[in-house]
Amino acid sequence: QVQLVESGGGLVHPGGSLRLSCSASRSIFSIYAMAWYRQAPGQQRELVATISSGGSSTNYADSVKGRFTISRDNAKRTMFLQMNSLKPEDTAVYYCNVDGIGSAVTGPFGPWGQGTQVTVSS
């Protein structure tokens, strides 16, 4: 039932970069505004960035503005998060899902995926 799969995480030093990918298995991907979320150990999941269905409009959490860039390729049913100038505070599991899902356990793409781990450490 997995319909969203995150990848691209890893271990980087402060100041480094990572590019995350989110692959959707269904063609309905193109009609939804999407978002990246993250959850640090022992903390609640937070919204990182959003992107409109066509990719023309984006929004970012204050903590990542100027460092992260969200994008999507609807033909490939894929969304990306380019993360630059990474900080230890960015360490978290990163998830993709529809914008506005909030605390719901399922959405148009089924349940949340496994996420991809990003660790920023010196």
Short mmCIF file of C-alpha atoms in Angstrom, two decimals, residues 9 12 25 29 35 37 40 42 55 57-58 63-64 68 72 74 81 83 87 95 102 105 117 121:
data_model
loop_
_atom_site.label_atom_id
_atom_site.label_comp_id
_atom_site.label_asym_id
_atom_site.label_seq_id
_atom_site.Cartn_x
_atom_site.Cartn_y
_atom_site.Cartn_z
CA GLY A 9 18.94 11.06 3.08
CA VAL A 12 26.63 15.06 6.19
CA SER A 25 3.25 5.56 -7.56
CA PHE A 29 0.22 13.07 -7.80
CA ALA A 35 4.82 19.15 1.14
CA TYR A 37 7.69 17.33 6.65
CA ALA A 40 13.30 14.99 15.03
CA GLY A 42 11.17 13.00 20.59
CA GLY A 55 5.00 23.73 -8.97
CA SER A 57 4.11 28.41 -5.81
CA THR A 58 6.26 27.42 -2.85
CA SER A 63 13.96 27.81 9.85
CA VAL A 64 14.87 26.68 6.32
CA PHE A 68 16.12 24.65 1.13
CA ARG A 72 8.53 18.73 -8.44
CA ASN A 74 4.82 15.83 -12.36
CA LEU A 81 13.99 18.93 -1.61
CA MET A 83 18.98 21.18 1.17
CA LYS A 87 22.82 22.57 10.23
CA TYR A 95 8.66 12.69 4.94
CA GLY A 102 -1.87 17.60 9.28
CA VAL A 105 -2.68 8.94 9.56
CA GLN A 117 16.92 9.96 7.66
CA SER A 121 26.88 16.06 12.48
#
